[in-house]
Amino acid sequence: MSDQIIPLPATAEAAAPVPGTNPNTRKVFIKTYGCQMNVYDSVRMGDALASEGYVTTEAMEEADLVLLNTCHIREKAAEKVYSALGRLREMKKERAANGREMMIGVAGCVAQAEGEEILRRAPAVDVVIGPQTYHRLPEALKRARQGERVIETDYAVEDKFEHLPKTEKAVIRSRGVTSFLTVQEGCDKFCTFCVVPYTRGSEVSRPLSQILDEAKRLVEAGVREITLLGQNVNAWHGEGPKGEAWGLGDLLYRLSEIPGLARLRYTTSHPRDMDDRLIEAHRHLRTLMPYLHLPVQAGSDRVLKAMNRRHTAQEYIRLIERIRAARPDIALSGDFIVGFPGETEAEFEDTLRLVETVRYAQAFSFKYSTRPGTPGAELGSQVAEEVKAERLERLQALLLKQQHEFAEGCVGKVIDILLEKPGRNAGQLIGRSPWLQSVNVDAKSSQIGDIISVRIIGTGPNSLFAERIER
Ligand code: SAH
Ligand code: SF4
Ligand code: F3S
């Protein structure tokens, strides 16, 4: 693209609003860091900007607005933002030399946690906007265009979802057959290592009617699988149609009545909030996929206590047994932290033992990262970096072995997959297994959105291979 300023058309009305071709159209590039909730928020921010005439672009060089949707969970994640901002500052300078404007916005959890510091450390930033205030983004940009450096990180009294535009059905359709839907945000659990209660605020559940409306819209636009999101999604609570108290289990029962909605998932859960109704939903609902991300973090009771997880290793294992009794084919996924302050070799080995007992199909593991402002940062006896690295390596080797075993165990099985997107080779599609694996199979692109039966015939590094069968 040339960097010349394109003259305005003679009449503004004459300009056809075809995305990307109208010189009046502003383009936004959104870079998403962090968790699925940020992915969802980026989509909603894109939609809010679309109603202001912005189109999203995949090419940062052609963007009039670059928006970083940031993550604060570990130090590395937060530092990435500042190095990206350094590069953007250069880009903005070059643009200015060519007479072209470029705005920079920082959204998400770093914005919430370090708003003022971002403005201080990164003078090129025009707008800082938190995860609970991004419905105000269009207005914030207007103010920034008038020369203000805007910071919007106060928790809004109004509900952002009530103020965000509804996504056009055509736009939903263009995004594919699976979708995220945020039902709960924030966290009141205050695990001693974690920034989420500070960046996302206290726990809030979206009301049932709002969730149902959004789910129906998604399904009407062709979505077949919805993943409910929340930092503590199983703490969701609301009111049923008669004003009765509902939990996530009830919500799943209700959502599975939506005609055309074939599959439901939810993430991320806390072990303390896995109630009986939710486990029952796993037993009875065929729409609820047999996959559960249930982080435990550590296997030592002393460490769990110091983390403020408020359960023991044994309680977690018992819970897993109950869930497996309800849904024997359920695949489990987890998160782990190694090297929490004071963690001894023996305590770390308790984590390995727990992993051996549970057997995970998938897992995420991290070195403990000290986060300013959290109680963990105040603890003495921080574990040395080399010790953390060595423990992480051992844990990951075990988790990877289990992941391979799980994938190998799928070979020969006949399963249903949801055809999702084009595959690597022509004539192939990628489908999603009930256990969230990518499955390569011969199929036509007109079949995207169909659920078909396949036999798994092999495994690749990150996916499975299957052949179609008639059932
Ligand atoms: N609400 C979820 C977790 C959300 S954060 C839960 O309670 O399980 C996602 C994961 O990041 C956590 O499960 C944890 O494993 C990891 N994490 C959070 N804070 C961290 C820190 N300070 N250092 C290393 N990993 C961390
Ligand atoms: Fe963080 Fe704990 Fe809340 Fe999960 S439950 S978001 S780990 S404070
Ligand atoms: Fe990161 Fe915020 Fe998600 S800190 S993990 S983007 S809730």
XYZ file of C-alpha atoms and ligand atoms in Angstrom:
512
model
C 0.000 0.000 0.000
C 1.196 3.467 -0.762
C 1.607 5.910 2.054
C 0.167 8.795 0.025
C -2.863 10.574 1.352
C -5.777 9.647 -0.836
C -7.999 12.653 -1.627
C -11.557 12.611 -0.343
C -14.163 11.705 -2.958
C -16.182 14.618 -4.357
C -19.254 13.609 -2.406
C -18.973 11.575 0.731
C -22.157 9.662 -0.181
C -20.576 8.532 -3.438
C -18.109 6.426 -1.553
C -19.335 2.851 -1.464
C -18.959 1.368 2.017
C -17.077 -1.684 0.780
C -14.669 -2.702 3.527
C -11.138 -1.780 2.718
C -11.855 0.143 -0.480
C -13.365 3.315 0.894
C -10.624 5.832 1.558
C -12.777 7.237 4.359
C -12.795 3.922 6.109
C -10.518 3.721 9.089
C -8.766 0.459 9.703
C -8.071 -1.130 13.048
C -5.533 -3.827 13.800
C -6.198 -5.668 17.061
C -3.484 -7.778 18.634
C -4.746 -10.133 21.328
C -2.648 -11.495 24.173
C -3.721 -13.731 27.058
C -6.775 -15.873 27.603
C -9.963 -16.696 25.697
C -11.771 -13.891 27.463
C -9.453 -11.448 25.750
C -10.188 -13.168 22.423
C -13.893 -12.608 23.051
C -13.306 -8.996 24.143
C -11.245 -8.283 21.018
C -14.121 -9.473 18.866
C -16.560 -7.259 20.758
C -14.220 -4.252 20.552
C -13.900 -4.839 16.809
C -17.703 -4.822 16.577
C -17.990 -1.643 18.638
C -15.493 0.018 16.291
C -17.277 -1.358 13.196
C -20.346 0.612 14.182
C -18.108 3.705 14.102
C -16.965 2.908 10.559
C -13.798 0.992 11.289
C -12.940 -2.213 9.477
C -10.532 -4.693 10.989
C -7.345 -5.489 9.139
C -4.834 -8.309 9.531
C -2.008 -6.007 8.396
C -0.636 -3.739 11.088
C 1.096 -1.534 8.473
C -2.182 -0.378 6.993
C -3.962 0.271 10.297
C -5.072 3.744 11.383
C -5.570 2.379 14.874
C -3.477 -0.322 16.516
C -5.111 -1.780 19.589
C -3.212 -4.103 21.921
C -5.513 -6.229 24.065
C -3.111 -7.164 26.805
C -2.507 -9.781 29.510
C -0.999 -9.251 32.946
C -0.981 -12.795 34.272
C 2.802 -13.317 34.251
C 5.649 -10.837 34.080
C 6.630 -11.961 30.578
C 3.124 -11.361 29.279
C 3.113 -7.808 30.626
C 6.616 -7.012 29.370
C 5.673 -8.063 25.834
C 3.319 -5.114 25.744
C 6.047 -2.561 26.405
C 8.321 -3.985 23.719
C 5.419 -3.959 21.248
C 4.731 -0.337 22.212
C 8.384 0.532 21.555
C 8.075 -0.789 17.998
C 4.758 0.979 17.484
C 6.246 4.268 18.563
C 8.758 4.030 15.683
C 5.997 3.170 13.271
C 3.925 6.120 14.420
C 6.897 8.475 13.919
C 7.498 7.214 10.383
C 3.824 7.653 9.609
C 3.795 11.182 10.958
C 6.795 12.014 8.727
C 4.626 10.914 5.766
C 1.690 12.988 6.972
C -0.426 10.028 8.039
C -2.050 9.617 11.392
C -1.804 6.469 13.465
C -3.417 5.981 16.850
C -2.353 3.514 19.509
C -4.662 2.030 22.108
C -3.924 -0.321 24.999
C -6.809 -2.417 26.313
C -7.086 -5.446 28.572
C -5.505 -6.420 31.849
C -2.224 -4.484 31.609
C -4.275 -1.388 30.825
C -6.307 -1.991 33.964
C -3.325 -2.740 36.200
C -0.800 -0.223 34.898
C -2.838 2.458 33.129
C -0.938 5.492 34.435
C 2.406 3.776 34.026
C 1.638 2.969 30.384
C 0.971 6.651 29.677
C 4.238 7.526 31.403
C 6.437 4.830 29.851
C 4.890 4.901 26.376
C 4.333 8.475 25.187
C 2.965 7.293 21.817
C -0.108 5.730 23.434
C -3.325 7.693 22.816
C -5.877 5.604 24.699
C -5.778 3.238 27.669
C -8.996 1.342 28.269
C -9.785 -1.396 30.803
C -11.614 -4.695 30.335
C -14.799 -3.382 31.971
C -14.943 -0.075 30.099
C -14.305 -0.945 26.467
C -17.851 -0.069 25.420
C -16.583 3.505 25.813
C -13.841 2.956 23.238
C -15.443 4.881 20.331
C -15.970 7.909 22.560
C -12.454 7.616 24.004
C -11.025 7.650 20.476
C -12.985 10.793 19.643
C -11.488 12.519 22.666
C -8.020 11.274 21.752
C -8.421 12.670 18.248
C -8.949 16.056 19.860
C -5.564 15.744 21.501
C -6.385 14.226 24.881
C -4.477 11.194 26.211
C -7.398 9.181 27.447
C -7.409 6.729 30.333
C -10.638 4.835 31.064
C -10.009 2.267 33.742
C -12.571 3.062 36.419
C -14.948 0.163 36.839
C -18.023 1.403 35.043
C -21.297 1.499 36.940
C -23.161 0.552 33.771
C -23.020 -2.947 32.293
C -20.765 -2.849 29.251
C -22.731 -5.609 27.529
C -25.871 -3.466 27.601
C -23.951 -0.729 25.802
C -22.144 -2.773 23.162
C -23.741 -3.070 19.729
C -25.195 -6.474 18.811
C -22.988 -8.235 16.304
C -24.418 -8.423 12.769
C -25.449 -11.953 11.805
C -23.434 -11.793 8.590
C -20.377 -10.923 10.650
C -20.997 -13.804 13.070
C -21.376 -16.136 10.071
C -18.046 -15.011 8.651
C -16.356 -16.005 11.909
C -17.169 -19.681 11.695
C -19.186 -22.367 13.390
C -17.719 -22.174 16.891
C -17.923 -19.211 19.201
C -17.047 -17.962 22.651
C -19.695 -16.390 24.865
C -18.688 -14.652 28.093
C -21.176 -15.439 30.874
C -19.171 -14.478 33.940
C -16.282 -12.150 34.630
C -13.943 -11.281 37.410
C -12.943 -13.239 40.459
C -13.385 -13.068 44.233
C -11.135 -16.004 45.077
C -7.848 -14.153 45.519
C -5.406 -16.967 44.988
C -2.219 -15.506 46.376
C -0.293 -15.688 43.074
C -2.944 -14.192 40.817
C -3.662 -10.719 39.409
C -7.076 -11.483 37.937
C -9.152 -10.205 40.893
C -7.303 -6.889 40.510
C -7.381 -6.619 36.708
C -10.877 -7.914 36.063
C -12.551 -6.849 39.272
C -14.968 -8.781 41.412
C -17.131 -11.594 40.217
C -20.086 -10.633 38.020
C -22.505 -12.951 36.226
C -24.351 -11.870 33.106
C -28.115 -12.310 33.455
C -29.808 -15.338 31.903
C -31.838 -13.349 29.372
C -28.733 -11.620 28.013
C -26.928 -14.949 27.633
C -29.902 -16.628 25.960
C -30.310 -13.735 23.510
C -26.671 -13.841 22.547
C -26.619 -17.650 22.248
C -29.721 -17.631 20.030
C -28.242 -14.967 17.789
C -25.068 -16.999 17.411
C -26.982 -20.157 16.538
C -29.269 -18.352 14.069
C -26.122 -17.162 12.321
C -24.815 -20.719 11.959
C -22.784 -21.305 15.130
C -22.956 -24.987 16.171
C -20.674 -24.991 19.208
C -20.548 -22.419 21.997
C -17.895 -22.226 24.702
C -19.108 -20.325 27.757
C -16.353 -18.197 29.222
C -15.563 -16.877 32.657
C -12.487 -16.441 34.826
C -14.525 -18.593 37.176
C -17.192 -19.774 34.815
C -18.680 -22.343 37.180
C -19.295 -19.625 39.754
C -21.928 -18.302 37.334
C -25.205 -17.724 39.107
C -28.431 -16.191 38.011
C -32.182 -16.397 38.199
C -34.287 -18.943 36.378
C -37.575 -17.971 34.697
C -39.458 -18.216 38.027
C -36.875 -16.270 39.956
C -35.246 -19.417 41.335
C -31.486 -19.525 41.965
C -29.626 -21.011 39.025
C -26.036 -22.179 38.679
C -23.963 -23.079 35.648
C -25.469 -26.588 35.493
C -28.969 -25.110 35.131
C -27.718 -22.680 32.505
C -26.231 -25.550 30.488
C -29.524 -27.478 30.646
C -31.375 -24.411 29.399
C -28.890 -23.644 26.608
C -28.978 -27.212 25.364
C -32.671 -26.687 24.536
C -31.779 -24.171 21.819
C -32.585 -25.869 18.503
C -29.517 -26.120 16.276
C -26.997 -25.689 19.076
C -25.109 -28.963 18.862
C -22.281 -28.549 21.334
C -21.535 -26.758 24.580
C -18.324 -26.262 26.517
C -17.238 -24.003 29.346
C -13.957 -22.713 30.710
C -12.265 -21.945 33.160
C -13.559 -23.694 36.228
C -12.496 -23.693 39.822
C -12.673 -27.007 41.738
C -14.560 -25.320 44.589
C -17.464 -24.443 42.284
C -18.042 -27.882 40.695
C -21.448 -28.487 42.242
C -23.712 -31.543 41.945
C -25.994 -29.968 39.348
C -23.013 -29.274 37.095
C -21.737 -32.834 37.445
C -25.255 -34.058 36.685
C -25.216 -31.960 33.510
C -22.101 -33.882 32.449
C -23.961 -37.137 33.068
C -27.136 -36.239 31.164
C -26.460 -33.633 28.497
C -25.199 -35.058 25.224
C -24.654 -31.497 23.985
C -22.165 -30.901 26.793
C -18.812 -32.086 25.476
C -16.817 -34.541 27.601
C -13.933 -32.191 28.232
C -13.166 -30.261 31.372
C -10.444 -27.747 32.145
C -10.104 -27.909 35.909
C -6.875 -26.287 37.125
C -5.343 -27.587 40.343
C -2.014 -25.647 40.289
C -0.164 -27.906 42.733
C -0.305 -31.287 44.433
C 0.959 -30.395 47.905
C -1.576 -29.473 50.559
C 0.775 -26.985 52.151
C 1.329 -25.231 48.811
C -2.379 -25.333 47.967
C -3.102 -23.684 51.294
C -0.439 -21.027 50.762
C -1.939 -20.385 47.327
C -5.352 -19.936 48.974
C -6.922 -22.532 46.688
C -9.099 -23.702 49.586
C -9.075 -27.419 48.804
C -6.667 -30.295 49.341
C -5.098 -32.570 46.734
C -7.283 -35.442 47.970
C -10.458 -33.373 47.626
C -9.494 -32.584 44.043
C -8.850 -36.248 43.254
C -12.198 -37.273 44.812
C -13.923 -34.611 42.726
C -12.317 -35.968 39.565
C -13.519 -39.452 40.507
C -17.094 -38.205 40.865
C -16.934 -36.395 37.527
C -15.509 -39.500 35.835
C -18.221 -41.635 37.381
C -20.804 -39.296 35.827
C -19.080 -39.097 32.452
C -16.516 -41.886 31.993
C -15.189 -40.612 28.646
C -14.418 -37.135 29.980
C -10.978 -35.741 29.113
C -9.310 -33.564 31.698
C -7.138 -30.554 31.296
C -5.377 -28.509 33.958
C -3.087 -25.631 34.853
C 0.002 -25.982 37.047
C 2.416 -23.602 38.696
C 5.887 -24.778 39.725
C 8.116 -22.950 42.175
C 5.507 -21.153 44.253
C 7.398 -19.447 47.140
C 8.700 -22.027 49.569
C 7.922 -25.045 47.356
C 10.336 -27.846 48.311
C 11.477 -30.717 46.113
C 9.181 -33.085 48.034
C 6.227 -30.736 47.566
C 6.944 -30.488 43.869
C 6.977 -34.295 43.711
C 3.458 -34.214 45.196
C 2.423 -32.354 42.030
C 3.998 -35.088 39.862
C 2.165 -37.704 41.905
C -1.147 -35.935 41.503
C -0.610 -35.769 37.741
C 0.158 -39.519 37.699
C -3.073 -40.188 39.579
C -5.360 -37.943 37.543
C -3.943 -38.477 33.998
C -4.519 -35.386 31.880
C -5.360 -35.211 28.194
C -4.056 -31.668 27.986
C -2.351 -29.215 30.342
C -0.716 -25.832 30.758
C 2.161 -25.370 33.157
C 4.063 -22.289 34.230
C 6.933 -21.152 36.365
C 5.632 -19.060 39.242
C 5.912 -15.389 38.312
C 5.923 -12.811 41.085
C 3.140 -10.300 40.505
C 3.361 -6.951 42.260
C 0.411 -6.298 44.533
C -0.442 -9.963 45.124
C 0.129 -11.597 48.539
C 2.555 -14.083 46.937
C 4.934 -11.250 46.135
C 5.264 -10.525 49.862
C 6.374 -14.045 50.738
C 10.005 -14.757 51.464
C 11.654 -17.937 50.223
C 11.183 -17.299 46.511
C 12.371 -20.340 44.565
C 15.488 -19.898 42.416
C 14.949 -19.495 38.679
C 17.054 -22.589 37.784
C 15.060 -24.719 40.217
C 11.796 -23.541 38.691
C 13.120 -24.236 35.183
C 14.221 -27.743 36.123
C 10.888 -28.546 37.788
C 8.933 -27.183 34.864
C 10.904 -29.393 32.499
C 10.152 -32.513 34.531
C 6.474 -31.671 34.893
C 6.084 -30.862 31.207
C 7.777 -34.111 30.177
C 5.217 -36.026 32.230
C 2.268 -33.982 30.958
C 3.416 -34.344 27.367
C 3.727 -38.094 27.788
C 0.142 -38.218 29.080
C -1.036 -36.019 26.220
C 0.518 -38.421 23.687
C -0.957 -41.404 25.460
C -4.378 -39.804 25.327
C -4.041 -39.073 21.598
C -2.754 -42.602 20.882
C -5.694 -43.985 22.846
C -8.023 -42.304 20.354
C -6.696 -44.308 17.403
C -9.282 -46.809 16.196
C -12.163 -45.006 17.907
C -15.261 -43.915 16.008
C -16.230 -40.399 17.039
C -18.281 -37.430 15.879
C -16.419 -34.346 14.777
C -17.676 -30.857 14.014
C -16.257 -29.752 10.648
C -14.805 -26.356 11.301
C -12.429 -24.985 8.669
C -10.320 -25.792 5.609
C -7.469 -28.231 6.206
C -3.885 -27.995 5.074
C -4.481 -29.927 1.840
C -7.162 -29.281 -0.752
C -10.149 -31.552 -0.265
C -9.544 -31.713 3.487
C -11.221 -30.077 6.421
C -10.271 -29.751 10.069
C -12.875 -30.919 12.515
C -13.060 -30.731 16.283
C -13.299 -33.861 18.361
C -15.414 -33.967 21.522
C -12.080 -33.701 23.365
C -11.092 -30.494 21.596
C -8.508 -32.088 19.291
C -8.085 -30.997 15.670
C -8.959 -33.830 13.311
C -7.934 -33.894 9.626
C -10.392 -35.598 7.294
C -11.333 -35.609 3.597
C -14.434 -33.455 3.205
C -15.871 -30.680 1.053
C -15.916 -27.080 2.221
C -19.712 -27.057 1.812
C -19.752 -29.432 4.795
C -18.343 -26.895 7.245
C -20.723 -26.847 10.200
C -21.736 -30.493 9.759
C -21.118 -33.090 12.426
C -19.882 -36.323 10.883
C -18.731 -39.707 12.116
C -15.106 -40.625 11.563
C -12.654 -43.309 12.589
C -9.358 -42.031 13.981
C -6.524 -43.650 12.028
C -3.431 -41.819 13.229
C -1.874 -39.040 15.254
C 0.269 -36.043 14.293
C 2.182 -33.664 16.560
C -0.862 -31.468 17.245
C -3.738 -33.182 15.522
C -5.371 -36.473 14.597
C -6.049 -38.087 11.209
C -9.362 -39.686 10.440
C -11.363 -41.426 7.737
C -14.997 -40.881 7.183
C -17.425 -43.674 7.972
C -21.159 -44.017 7.413
C -23.226 -44.532 10.542
N -9.400 -18.917 37.142
C -8.535 -19.935 36.770
C -7.178 -19.473 36.264
C -7.007 -18.210 35.517
S -5.342 -17.698 35.211
C -8.325 -20.866 37.972
O -8.584 -20.525 39.071
O -7.853 -21.936 37.792
C -4.726 -19.002 34.198
C -3.578 -19.747 34.761
O -2.414 -18.934 34.804
C -3.741 -20.203 36.186
O -4.502 -21.355 36.281
C -2.327 -20.405 36.649
O -1.884 -21.708 36.393
C -1.540 -19.412 35.798
N -1.065 -18.295 36.611
C -1.798 -17.341 37.201
N -1.007 -16.500 37.896
C 0.258 -16.933 37.742
C 1.529 -16.500 38.237
N 1.637 -15.457 39.040
N 2.634 -17.207 37.862
C 2.524 -18.283 37.067
N 1.356 -18.738 36.580
C 0.225 -18.082 36.914
Fe -6.849 -16.190 39.691
Fe -7.531 -17.893 41.592
Fe -9.346 -16.269 40.576
Fe -8.394 -18.287 39.124
S -9.598 -18.467 41.013
S -8.712 -16.187 38.443
S -6.283 -18.367 39.759
S -7.585 -15.660 41.767
Fe -4.403 -12.433 31.141
Fe -6.359 -10.906 31.944
Fe -6.881 -13.238 30.816
S -4.446 -11.202 32.974
S -5.127 -14.466 31.407
S -5.925 -11.517 29.837
S -7.968 -12.296 32.500
